[in-house]
Amino acid sequence: MKVGRSAIPARLDCAAAMPADAPSPARSAAVIGGGPAGLMAAEVLAAGGMPVDLFDAMPSVGRKFLLAGRGGLNLTHSEPTERLLSRYAEREAALAPHVAAFDGAALREWAQALGITTFVGSSGRVFPADLKAAPLLRAWLHRLRAAGVRLHARHRWTGWQADGALAFQSPAGPVTHRADATVLALGGASWPHLGSDGAWVDLLAGRGAAVAPLRPSNCGFDVAGWSDHLRQRFAGQPVKPVAAFMADGPTAGQRQQGEFVLTDSGVEGSLVYAFSARLREAIAARGRATWCLDLLPGHRFEQVLAETLRPRGPRSLATHLKSRLGLHGVKTALLHEVLDPAQLADPHRLAQAIKALPLVLVAPRPLDEAISTAGGVRFESLDAQLMLRAAPGVFCAGEMLDWEAPTGGYLLTACFATGRAAGDGALRWLHR
């Protein structure tokens, strides 16, 4: 496979960019956080000839990466870069230079250089050929160790000493480490049992960084309350295929098709995650969000109305909807959940509900249940190289930055890209 402009082995890019009077090996870098962003920063630094120590609070690195890949590692997306960038919404401009420099195509080439073949699924999502995260992580760690990166597990960062040294709590007790440049890739606050607990927020705020509040993203939502019947009979069941849209707001009426799952308290799943930022903001502004479902996205309203108007004789409504429209099970249960008996008996109101069933959502699920985190270090606190303006020599990358994106490979793409950018920024800082 042809290696593109941005793939790493872009260790060649970094080395070629270094001036002839490179510093002595006495200079060194530290990376704190062993997820994709931190590992990528370490790779760039090591490729530039810099001694690198990588610290992680967990017993081994990449734990959230491995768990995210348990059902099939969605590494990136095959969309053109311009379309991919639009997935980052209001942070598109801030992420554009980093993602454009290491986009989905470059990420696939990078994986290929590790011996990991990828393929594009029917949805455009990109996966390793074996769908697993572990082989990629093993190959990556082998290459990092061969490049001289020193890994320190069970080292929880606790801030800076008065003299600027990095402080850690380790199995041996408190330890310190000196580095000439530091890359922080500490994640957000979702799945804290895997190491990303947001404990860094106060530490960075204390150094003068502006940090947007951490909020759940790609998360489930609670409804005001399901009936006992719906919870007992249908919790855990998928609802598919459906199309969803917001009832109000700037994107009202914009539809997306997919599927989701009913939970004991509300809804979750890929279609919900695609709307999570808009739903969360609507709830924050108004106390609730109305999420509308088209239960029959392949039918026109006129088709549905013709069938609800059709006399059903002695047949029950459930039997009529199943035989005439193919509606049954959880979809019919949702109609009964939202509509009262009089509305169910009104053919026009029933047809409208089938094509636009309003679910009122009242709260996102807690942050520690979310797939990812919104909020974090504001880009306004960083320079173009992702260095903290208030703390020269300290760079930030990955999910701890203030951006969010839907699932589909976009999260990992930005983590890899910002890790690479922060590593490159730290390398240039050390060669100044």
XYZ file of C-alpha atoms in Angstrom, residues 133-401:
269
model
C -8.321 -4.067 19.055
C -5.815 -6.292 20.886
C -3.597 -7.255 17.910
C -3.239 -3.601 16.884
C -2.384 -2.535 20.438
C 0.168 -5.346 20.827
C 1.898 -4.454 17.571
C 1.879 -0.778 18.478
C 3.373 -1.333 21.940
C 6.056 -3.573 20.456
C 7.037 -0.776 18.066
C 7.011 1.832 20.828
C 9.231 -0.253 23.077
C 11.594 -0.905 20.187
C 11.780 2.864 19.687
C 12.843 3.280 23.317
C 9.580 4.453 24.899
C 9.571 3.536 28.598
C 6.167 2.566 29.983
C 5.299 3.140 33.642
C 2.045 1.478 34.738
C 0.170 2.184 37.979
C 1.500 5.736 38.085
C -1.351 8.123 38.849
C -0.458 11.721 38.110
C -1.145 14.064 41.030
C 0.161 17.358 39.617
C 3.356 19.348 39.766
C 5.858 19.837 42.552
C 6.857 23.364 43.533
C 10.018 22.977 41.438
C 8.020 21.923 38.355
C 8.649 18.183 38.583
C 5.764 15.875 37.738
C 4.335 14.076 40.777
C 2.872 10.573 40.756
C 1.420 8.097 43.184
C 2.968 4.709 42.382
C 3.011 1.239 43.965
C 6.235 2.332 45.668
C 4.637 5.498 47.001
C 4.991 9.108 45.829
C 7.546 9.579 43.042
C 8.578 12.512 40.869
C 9.835 12.792 37.325
C 11.444 15.644 35.432
C 10.761 16.265 31.763
C 11.466 19.173 29.438
C 8.073 18.776 27.740
C 4.916 17.026 28.859
C 1.967 15.763 26.825
C -1.222 15.238 28.824
C -3.631 12.735 27.280
C -5.761 11.949 30.309
C -9.124 11.335 28.658
C -12.457 12.706 29.773
C -14.515 11.327 32.632
C -16.492 8.494 31.060
C -15.763 4.924 32.123
C -13.681 6.057 35.135
C -12.955 2.446 36.127
C -10.694 2.342 33.061
C -8.657 5.347 34.184
C -10.404 8.442 32.780
C -11.901 10.041 35.855
C -11.530 13.773 35.148
C -9.303 14.285 38.203
C -7.055 16.481 36.053
C -9.640 19.280 35.781
C -8.694 21.032 39.021
C -4.986 20.525 38.379
C -5.132 22.294 35.016
C -7.530 24.972 36.199
C -5.016 25.682 38.936
C -2.391 26.279 36.248
C -4.599 28.830 34.499
C -6.217 26.647 31.852
C -9.846 27.324 30.913
C -11.802 24.079 31.196
C -15.378 23.653 29.970
C -17.486 21.510 32.352
C -17.347 17.801 31.562
C -20.692 16.422 30.374
C -21.892 13.071 29.049
C -21.753 12.525 25.285
C -22.848 9.520 23.231
C -25.028 8.529 26.136
C -28.475 7.205 26.902
C -31.370 9.335 28.143
C -34.138 8.908 30.685
C -37.813 9.443 29.974
C -40.231 10.749 32.579
C -41.072 7.133 33.342
C -41.988 4.028 31.379
C -44.995 2.005 32.407
C -44.326 -1.231 34.287
C -45.653 -3.142 31.287
C -43.158 -1.584 28.880
C -40.224 -2.028 31.247
C -41.023 -5.620 32.108
C -41.835 -6.751 28.564
C -39.569 -4.684 26.338
C -36.565 -3.245 28.216
C -33.432 -4.352 26.409
C -35.128 -4.824 23.052
C -33.951 -3.028 19.896
C -36.263 -0.690 18.006
C -35.501 -0.902 14.271
C -35.627 0.341 11.671
C -36.725 3.823 12.630
C -35.882 7.385 11.655
C -35.508 10.061 14.298
C -35.583 13.848 14.336
C -35.760 16.707 16.823
C -39.116 18.418 17.300
C -37.545 21.849 17.735
C -34.253 23.687 17.756
C -31.918 24.648 14.900
C -31.913 21.131 13.428
C -35.631 20.431 13.828
C -36.869 17.995 11.209
C -33.447 16.748 10.106
C -33.869 12.984 9.971
C -31.470 10.132 10.594
C -32.294 6.464 10.243
C -30.960 3.698 12.454
C -31.835 1.780 15.580
C -31.774 2.118 19.355
C -32.569 0.086 22.446
C -35.244 0.566 25.085
C -33.774 0.594 28.578
C -35.368 0.283 31.977
C -35.359 4.077 32.292
C -35.325 5.363 28.713
C -33.372 4.911 25.486
C -29.811 4.289 24.366
C -27.924 3.056 21.300
C -26.350 4.343 18.118
C -29.323 6.391 16.899
C -29.660 8.052 20.302
C -25.927 8.814 20.358
C -26.199 10.587 17.017
C -28.558 13.079 18.686
C -26.991 13.122 22.161
C -25.388 16.595 21.968
C -28.621 18.191 20.731
C -30.751 16.295 23.248
C -28.428 17.204 26.119
C -28.415 20.896 25.212
C -32.204 20.992 24.798
C -32.661 19.436 28.242
C -30.194 21.900 29.760
C -32.098 24.821 28.201
C -35.703 23.709 28.684
C -35.681 20.817 31.127
C -36.772 18.329 28.475
C -36.251 17.372 24.841
C -38.793 15.957 22.402
C -37.283 13.236 20.221
C -39.594 12.132 17.421
C -39.617 8.671 15.843
C -40.826 7.599 12.445
C -41.726 3.988 13.167
C -42.188 3.190 9.468
C -39.482 5.146 7.604
C -40.162 3.207 4.414
C -43.802 4.306 4.249
C -45.247 7.650 3.193
C -47.741 9.261 5.573
C -50.510 8.805 2.997
C -49.861 5.053 2.908
C -50.011 4.814 6.682
C -53.176 6.913 6.882
C -54.905 4.779 4.256
C -54.326 1.710 6.417
C -55.369 3.289 9.702
C -58.558 4.478 7.987
C -59.278 1.004 6.652
C -62.110 -0.701 8.602
C -60.699 -3.494 10.771
C -63.937 -5.202 11.695
C -63.641 -7.511 14.692
C -59.849 -7.542 14.592
C -57.917 -5.898 17.409
C -55.866 -2.784 16.671
C -52.649 -4.739 17.280
C -53.665 -7.393 14.747
C -54.727 -4.755 12.231
C -51.438 -2.816 12.499
C -49.400 -5.995 12.200
C -51.266 -7.358 9.177
C -51.633 -4.075 7.282
C -48.424 -2.209 8.205
C -46.105 -4.786 9.733
C -46.128 -2.926 13.055
C -45.865 -5.190 16.078
C -43.944 -5.876 19.243
C -41.970 -3.018 20.729
C -43.147 -0.479 18.133
C -46.798 -1.134 18.935
C -45.967 -1.017 22.632
C -44.440 2.441 22.173
C -47.633 3.660 20.501
C -49.643 2.450 23.499
C -47.121 4.091 25.811
C -47.476 7.549 24.246
C -51.099 7.643 23.035
C -54.215 7.364 25.176
C -57.127 5.102 24.084
C -58.979 7.949 22.363
C -55.918 8.874 20.312
C -55.297 5.253 19.373
C -58.898 5.057 18.119
C -58.457 8.172 15.948
C -57.063 7.046 12.538
C -55.561 10.452 11.765
C -53.911 10.839 15.173
C -52.640 7.253 15.021
C -51.120 7.744 11.565
C -49.429 10.946 12.708
C -47.960 9.151 15.722
C -46.665 6.274 13.616
C -44.744 8.765 11.457
C -43.766 11.152 14.291
C -44.053 9.562 17.714
C -42.867 12.090 20.353
C -40.708 10.706 23.163
C -40.074 13.229 25.930
C -36.566 12.826 27.358
C -35.790 14.469 30.686
C -32.157 13.702 31.570
C -28.966 12.255 30.110
C -27.572 9.213 31.839
C -24.704 9.856 34.294
C -21.279 10.782 32.950
C -19.645 7.566 34.111
C -22.032 5.595 31.869
C -21.371 7.671 28.749
C -19.237 6.435 25.872
C -17.407 9.759 25.679
C -17.181 13.191 27.255
C -18.071 16.674 26.083
C -16.222 19.635 27.542
C -12.592 19.784 28.592
C -9.633 22.062 27.955
C -10.858 24.904 25.778
C -8.958 25.431 22.548
C -8.736 29.114 23.440
C -6.324 28.058 26.215
C -4.047 26.362 23.682
C -1.787 27.566 20.918
C -1.773 26.087 17.414
C 0.525 23.273 18.620
C -1.912 22.343 21.433
C 0.392 23.793 24.107
C -1.187 25.412 27.156
C -0.606 29.149 26.909
C -0.485 29.353 30.705
C 2.003 26.477 31.055
C 4.733 26.518 28.377
C 5.988 23.048 27.567
C 2.703 21.361 28.546
C 0.576 20.014 25.696
C -2.920 18.479 25.735
C -4.481 15.890 23.434
C -7.365 13.523 22.974
C -10.691 13.445 24.756
C -9.573 15.867 27.467
C -9.909 18.646 24.868
